[in-house]
CSV table of C-alpha atoms in Angstrom, one decimal:
chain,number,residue,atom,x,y,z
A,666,UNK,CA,-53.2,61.1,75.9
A,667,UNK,CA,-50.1,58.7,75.7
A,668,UNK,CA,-49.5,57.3,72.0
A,669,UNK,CA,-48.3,54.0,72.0
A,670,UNK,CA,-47.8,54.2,68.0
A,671,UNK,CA,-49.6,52.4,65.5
A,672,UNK,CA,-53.0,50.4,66.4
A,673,UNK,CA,-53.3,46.7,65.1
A,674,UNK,CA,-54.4,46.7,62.0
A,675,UNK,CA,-53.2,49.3,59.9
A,676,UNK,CA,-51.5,52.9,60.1
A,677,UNK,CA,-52.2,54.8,63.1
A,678,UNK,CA,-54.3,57.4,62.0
A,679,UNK,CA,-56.8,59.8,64.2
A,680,UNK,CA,-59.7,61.1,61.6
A,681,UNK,CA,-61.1,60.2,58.3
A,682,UNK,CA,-61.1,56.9,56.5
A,683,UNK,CA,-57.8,54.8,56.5
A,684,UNK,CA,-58.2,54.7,52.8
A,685,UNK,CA,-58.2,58.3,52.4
A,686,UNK,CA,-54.6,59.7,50.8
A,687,UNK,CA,-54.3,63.0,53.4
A,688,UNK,CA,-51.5,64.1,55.2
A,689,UNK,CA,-52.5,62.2,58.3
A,690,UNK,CA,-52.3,58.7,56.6
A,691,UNK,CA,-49.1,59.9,54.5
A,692,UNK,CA,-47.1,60.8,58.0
A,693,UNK,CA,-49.1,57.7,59.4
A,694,UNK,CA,-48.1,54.9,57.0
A,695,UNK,CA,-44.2,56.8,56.9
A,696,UNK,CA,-44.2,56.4,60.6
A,697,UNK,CA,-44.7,52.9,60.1
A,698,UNK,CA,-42.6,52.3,57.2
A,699,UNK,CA,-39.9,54.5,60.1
A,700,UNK,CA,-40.9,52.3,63.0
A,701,UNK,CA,-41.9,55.4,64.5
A,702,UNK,CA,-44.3,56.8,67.2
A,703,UNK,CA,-46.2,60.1,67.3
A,704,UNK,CA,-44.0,61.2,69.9
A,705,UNK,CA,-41.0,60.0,67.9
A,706,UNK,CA,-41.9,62.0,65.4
A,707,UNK,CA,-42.8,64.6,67.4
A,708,UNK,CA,-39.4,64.8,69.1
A,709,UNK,CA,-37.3,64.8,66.1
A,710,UNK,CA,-39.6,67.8,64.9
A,711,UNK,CA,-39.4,70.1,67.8
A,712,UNK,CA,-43.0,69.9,68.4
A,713,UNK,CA,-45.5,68.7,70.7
A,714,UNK,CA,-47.8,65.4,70.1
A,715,UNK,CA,-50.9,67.9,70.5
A,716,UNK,CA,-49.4,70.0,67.9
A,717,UNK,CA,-48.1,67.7,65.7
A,718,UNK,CA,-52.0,66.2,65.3
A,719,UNK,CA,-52.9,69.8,64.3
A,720,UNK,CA,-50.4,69.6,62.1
A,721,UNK,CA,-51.4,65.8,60.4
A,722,UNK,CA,-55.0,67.5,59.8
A,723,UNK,CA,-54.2,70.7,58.7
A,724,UNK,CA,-56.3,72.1,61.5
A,725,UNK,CA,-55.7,74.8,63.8
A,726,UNK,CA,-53.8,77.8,63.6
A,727,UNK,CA,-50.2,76.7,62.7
A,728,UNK,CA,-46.7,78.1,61.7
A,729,UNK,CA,-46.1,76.3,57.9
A,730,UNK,CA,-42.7,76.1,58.4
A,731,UNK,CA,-43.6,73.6,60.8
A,732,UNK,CA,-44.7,71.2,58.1
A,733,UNK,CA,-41.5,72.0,56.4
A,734,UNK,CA,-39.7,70.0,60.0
A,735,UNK,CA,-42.4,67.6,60.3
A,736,UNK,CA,-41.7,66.4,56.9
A,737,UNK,CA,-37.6,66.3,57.4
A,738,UNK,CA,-38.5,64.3,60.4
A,739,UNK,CA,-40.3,62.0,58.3
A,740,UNK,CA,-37.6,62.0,56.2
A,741,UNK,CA,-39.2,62.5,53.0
A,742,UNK,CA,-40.1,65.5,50.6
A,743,UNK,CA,-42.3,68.3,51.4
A,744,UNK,CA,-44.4,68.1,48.5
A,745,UNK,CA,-44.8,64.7,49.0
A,746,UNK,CA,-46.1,65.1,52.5
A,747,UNK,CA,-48.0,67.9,51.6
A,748,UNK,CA,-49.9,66.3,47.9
A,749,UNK,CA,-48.6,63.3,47.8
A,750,UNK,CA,-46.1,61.1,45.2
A,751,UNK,CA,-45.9,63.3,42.2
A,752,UNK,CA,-45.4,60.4,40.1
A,753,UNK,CA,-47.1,57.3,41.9
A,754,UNK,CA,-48.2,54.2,40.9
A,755,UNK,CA,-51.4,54.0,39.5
A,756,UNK,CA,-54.0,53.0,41.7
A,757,UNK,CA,-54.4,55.8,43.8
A,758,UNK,CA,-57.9,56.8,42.7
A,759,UNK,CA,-61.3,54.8,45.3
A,760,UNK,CA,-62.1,51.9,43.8
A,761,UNK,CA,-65.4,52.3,41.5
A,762,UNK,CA,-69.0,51.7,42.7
A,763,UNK,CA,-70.1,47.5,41.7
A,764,UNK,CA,-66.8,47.0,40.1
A,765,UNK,CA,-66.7,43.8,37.8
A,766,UNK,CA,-64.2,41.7,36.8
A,767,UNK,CA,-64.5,39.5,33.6
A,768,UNK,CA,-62.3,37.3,31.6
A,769,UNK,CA,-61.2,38.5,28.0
A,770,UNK,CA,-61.6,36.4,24.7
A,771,UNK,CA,-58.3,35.9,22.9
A,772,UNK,CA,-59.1,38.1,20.0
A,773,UNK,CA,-59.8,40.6,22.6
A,774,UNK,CA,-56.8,40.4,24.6
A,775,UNK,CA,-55.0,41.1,21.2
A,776,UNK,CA,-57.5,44.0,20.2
A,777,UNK,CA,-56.6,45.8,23.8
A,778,UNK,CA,-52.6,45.3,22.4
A,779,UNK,CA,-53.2,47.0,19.4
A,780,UNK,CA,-50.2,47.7,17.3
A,781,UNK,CA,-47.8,48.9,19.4
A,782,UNK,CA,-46.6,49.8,22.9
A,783,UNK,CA,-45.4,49.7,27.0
A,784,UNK,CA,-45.2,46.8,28.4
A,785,UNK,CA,-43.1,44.0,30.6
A,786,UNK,CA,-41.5,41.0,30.5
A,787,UNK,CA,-40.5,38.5,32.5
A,788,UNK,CA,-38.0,36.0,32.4
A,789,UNK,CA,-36.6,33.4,35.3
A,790,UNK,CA,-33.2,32.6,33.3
A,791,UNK,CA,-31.0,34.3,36.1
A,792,UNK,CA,-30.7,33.7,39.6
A,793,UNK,CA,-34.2,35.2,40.4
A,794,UNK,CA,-36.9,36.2,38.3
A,795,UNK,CA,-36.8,39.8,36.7
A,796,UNK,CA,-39.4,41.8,35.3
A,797,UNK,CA,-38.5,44.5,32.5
A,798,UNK,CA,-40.5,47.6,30.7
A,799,UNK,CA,-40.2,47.2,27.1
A,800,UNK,CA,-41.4,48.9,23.8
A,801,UNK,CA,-43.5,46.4,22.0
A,802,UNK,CA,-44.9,46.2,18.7
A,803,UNK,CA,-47.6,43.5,17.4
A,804,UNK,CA,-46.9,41.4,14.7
A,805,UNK,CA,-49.6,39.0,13.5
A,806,UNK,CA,-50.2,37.4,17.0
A,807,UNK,CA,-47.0,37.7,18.4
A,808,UNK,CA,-45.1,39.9,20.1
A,809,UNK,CA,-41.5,41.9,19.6
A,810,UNK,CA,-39.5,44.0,21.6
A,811,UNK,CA,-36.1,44.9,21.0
A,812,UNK,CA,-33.0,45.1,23.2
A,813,UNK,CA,-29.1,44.8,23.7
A,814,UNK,CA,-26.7,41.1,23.2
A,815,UNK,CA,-25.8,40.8,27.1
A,816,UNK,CA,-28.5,42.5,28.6
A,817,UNK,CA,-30.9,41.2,31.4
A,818,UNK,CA,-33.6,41.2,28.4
A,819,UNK,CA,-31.5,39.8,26.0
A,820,UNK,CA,-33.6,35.9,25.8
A,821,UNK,CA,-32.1,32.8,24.0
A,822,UNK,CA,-33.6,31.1,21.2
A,823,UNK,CA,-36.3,29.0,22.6
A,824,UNK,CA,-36.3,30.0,26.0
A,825,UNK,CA,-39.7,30.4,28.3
A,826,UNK,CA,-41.1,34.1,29.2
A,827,UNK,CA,-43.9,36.2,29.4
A,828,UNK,CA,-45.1,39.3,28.4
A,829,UNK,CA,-47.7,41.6,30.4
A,830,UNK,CA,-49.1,44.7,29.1
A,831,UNK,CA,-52.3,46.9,30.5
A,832,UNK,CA,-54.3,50.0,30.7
A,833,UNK,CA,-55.6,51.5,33.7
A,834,UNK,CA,-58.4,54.9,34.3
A,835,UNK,CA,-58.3,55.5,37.4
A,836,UNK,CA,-60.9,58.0,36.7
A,837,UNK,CA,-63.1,56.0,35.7
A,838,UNK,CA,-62.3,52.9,38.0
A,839,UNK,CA,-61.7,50.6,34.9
A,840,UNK,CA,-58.8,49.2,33.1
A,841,UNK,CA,-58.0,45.8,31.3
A,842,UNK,CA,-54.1,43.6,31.6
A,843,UNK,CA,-53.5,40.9,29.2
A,844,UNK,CA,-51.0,38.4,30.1
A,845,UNK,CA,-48.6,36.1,27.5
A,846,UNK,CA,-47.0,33.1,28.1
A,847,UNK,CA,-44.5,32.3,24.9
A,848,UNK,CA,-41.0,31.4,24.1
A,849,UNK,CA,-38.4,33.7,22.6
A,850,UNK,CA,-37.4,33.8,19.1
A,851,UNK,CA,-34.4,35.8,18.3
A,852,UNK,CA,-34.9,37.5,14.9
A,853,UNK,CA,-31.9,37.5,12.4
A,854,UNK,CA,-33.5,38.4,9.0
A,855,UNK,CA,-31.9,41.5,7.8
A,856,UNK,CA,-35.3,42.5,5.6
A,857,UNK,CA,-37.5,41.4,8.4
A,858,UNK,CA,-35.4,43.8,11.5
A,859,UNK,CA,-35.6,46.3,8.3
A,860,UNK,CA,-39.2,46.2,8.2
A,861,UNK,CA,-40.0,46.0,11.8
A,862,UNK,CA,-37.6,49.4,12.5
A,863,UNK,CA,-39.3,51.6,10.3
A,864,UNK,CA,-42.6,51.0,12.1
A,865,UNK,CA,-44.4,53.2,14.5
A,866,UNK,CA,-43.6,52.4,18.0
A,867,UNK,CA,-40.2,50.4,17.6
A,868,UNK,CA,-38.0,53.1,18.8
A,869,UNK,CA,-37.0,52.3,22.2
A,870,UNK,CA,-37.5,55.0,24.9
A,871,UNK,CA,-34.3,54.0,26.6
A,872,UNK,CA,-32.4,54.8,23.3
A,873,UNK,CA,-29.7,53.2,22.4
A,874,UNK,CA,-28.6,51.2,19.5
A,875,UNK,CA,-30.8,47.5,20.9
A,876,UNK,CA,-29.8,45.7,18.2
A,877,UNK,CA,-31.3,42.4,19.7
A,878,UNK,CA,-35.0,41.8,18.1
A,879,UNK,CA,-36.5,39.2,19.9
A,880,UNK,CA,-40.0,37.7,18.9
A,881,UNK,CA,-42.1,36.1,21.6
A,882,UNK,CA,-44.5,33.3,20.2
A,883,UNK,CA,-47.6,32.7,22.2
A,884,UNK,CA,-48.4,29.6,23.8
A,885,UNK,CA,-51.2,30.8,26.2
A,886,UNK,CA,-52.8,34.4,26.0
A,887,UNK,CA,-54.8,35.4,28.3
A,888,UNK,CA,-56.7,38.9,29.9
A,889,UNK,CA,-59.1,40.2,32.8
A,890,UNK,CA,-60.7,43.5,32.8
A,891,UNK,CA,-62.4,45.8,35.3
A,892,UNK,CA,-65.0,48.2,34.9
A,893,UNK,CA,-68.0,49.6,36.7
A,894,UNK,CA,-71.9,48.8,36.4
């Protein structure tokens, strides 16, 4: 049969749900990321379209150095074709049976933070918005991260950002994000920065010297979690 390339609606694939992560959606959704057909693919591979379906379910009797070809064709890394991103987004796991989604209380949006941290901010000083990882801590109810004098991170006295940080088991279909919307204070106590370095969590993972300490105080804090029934 003629393959006209990907059906309306979503990646072209011939067996098993589209939400399924298997080799047939992987070379399916790259083909479309490629603007490729099956016989596209097929072509740059050496192979024929028959063959290279085989191939896309593991079925069949077939040579394994042609996966090896279809995934140069594809353009991306064997292992990736083969068992997907090593390190991929979270995410990846089916969503979990009556999933439900609920607002979090202050108090509890700040017990989910904890004392220390990964998260992001976000700041829309620039030309376009940005979003950064940072290492936080907790102090009282606000938030510090520290960072270089220039960089992207680097907020003024006064200025308006937010702060995200969240938890996902993908095991367990669950996980909890609370969100901060503040205004940057730039701390220049010497016995303060003292106090904040020596605490667990406040060395950056980027290294470096990140002199900067910026505090972010909360004007609204809010959080949503997810779990199942």
């Amino acid at each position: 049969m003629h393959d006209d390339g990907p059906r309306p609606g979503g990646p072209d694939t011939d067996s098993g749900s589209p939400h399924e992560d298997t080799v047939a959606t992987r070379c399916a959704v790259r083909r479309e990321q490629l603007g490729l057909t099956r016989e596209d693919v097929a072509r740059r591979a050496g192979m024929s379209v028959p063959y290279l379906s085989q191939l896309e379910t593991f079925g069949g009797d077939f040579d394994p150095a042609a996966v090896i070809r279809l995934a140069a064709a594809l353009d991306m890394p064997y292992d990736e074709l083969v068992g997907g991103p090593r390190e991929a987004a979270p995410g990846q796991q089916p969503a979990g049976a009556s999933p439900l989604l609920a607002h979090l209380t202050e108090d509890e949006c700040w017990q989910r933070l904890g004392t220390h941290g990964i998260g992001r901010i976000g700041l829309a000083s620039g030309p376009a918005p940005v979003i950064l990882p940072v290492n936080f801590l907790v102090d009282g109810r606000t938030i510090i991260y520290r960072t270089e004098t220039g960089d992207t991170a680097a907020a003024g006295d006064g200025e308006q950002l937010v702060f995200e940080a969240d938890h996902i088991d993908e095991h367990l279909s669950r996980g909890w994000s609370v969100l901060i919307n503040g205004t940057a204070e730039r701390i220049t106590d010497p016995g303060t920065v003292e106090s904040l370095a020596a605490r667990p969590g406040a060395e950056p993972w980027a290294g470096g010297k990140r002199n900067l300490w910026i505090r972010v105080r909360p004007g609204q804090v809010t959080g949503r979690t997810i779990h199942t029934r």
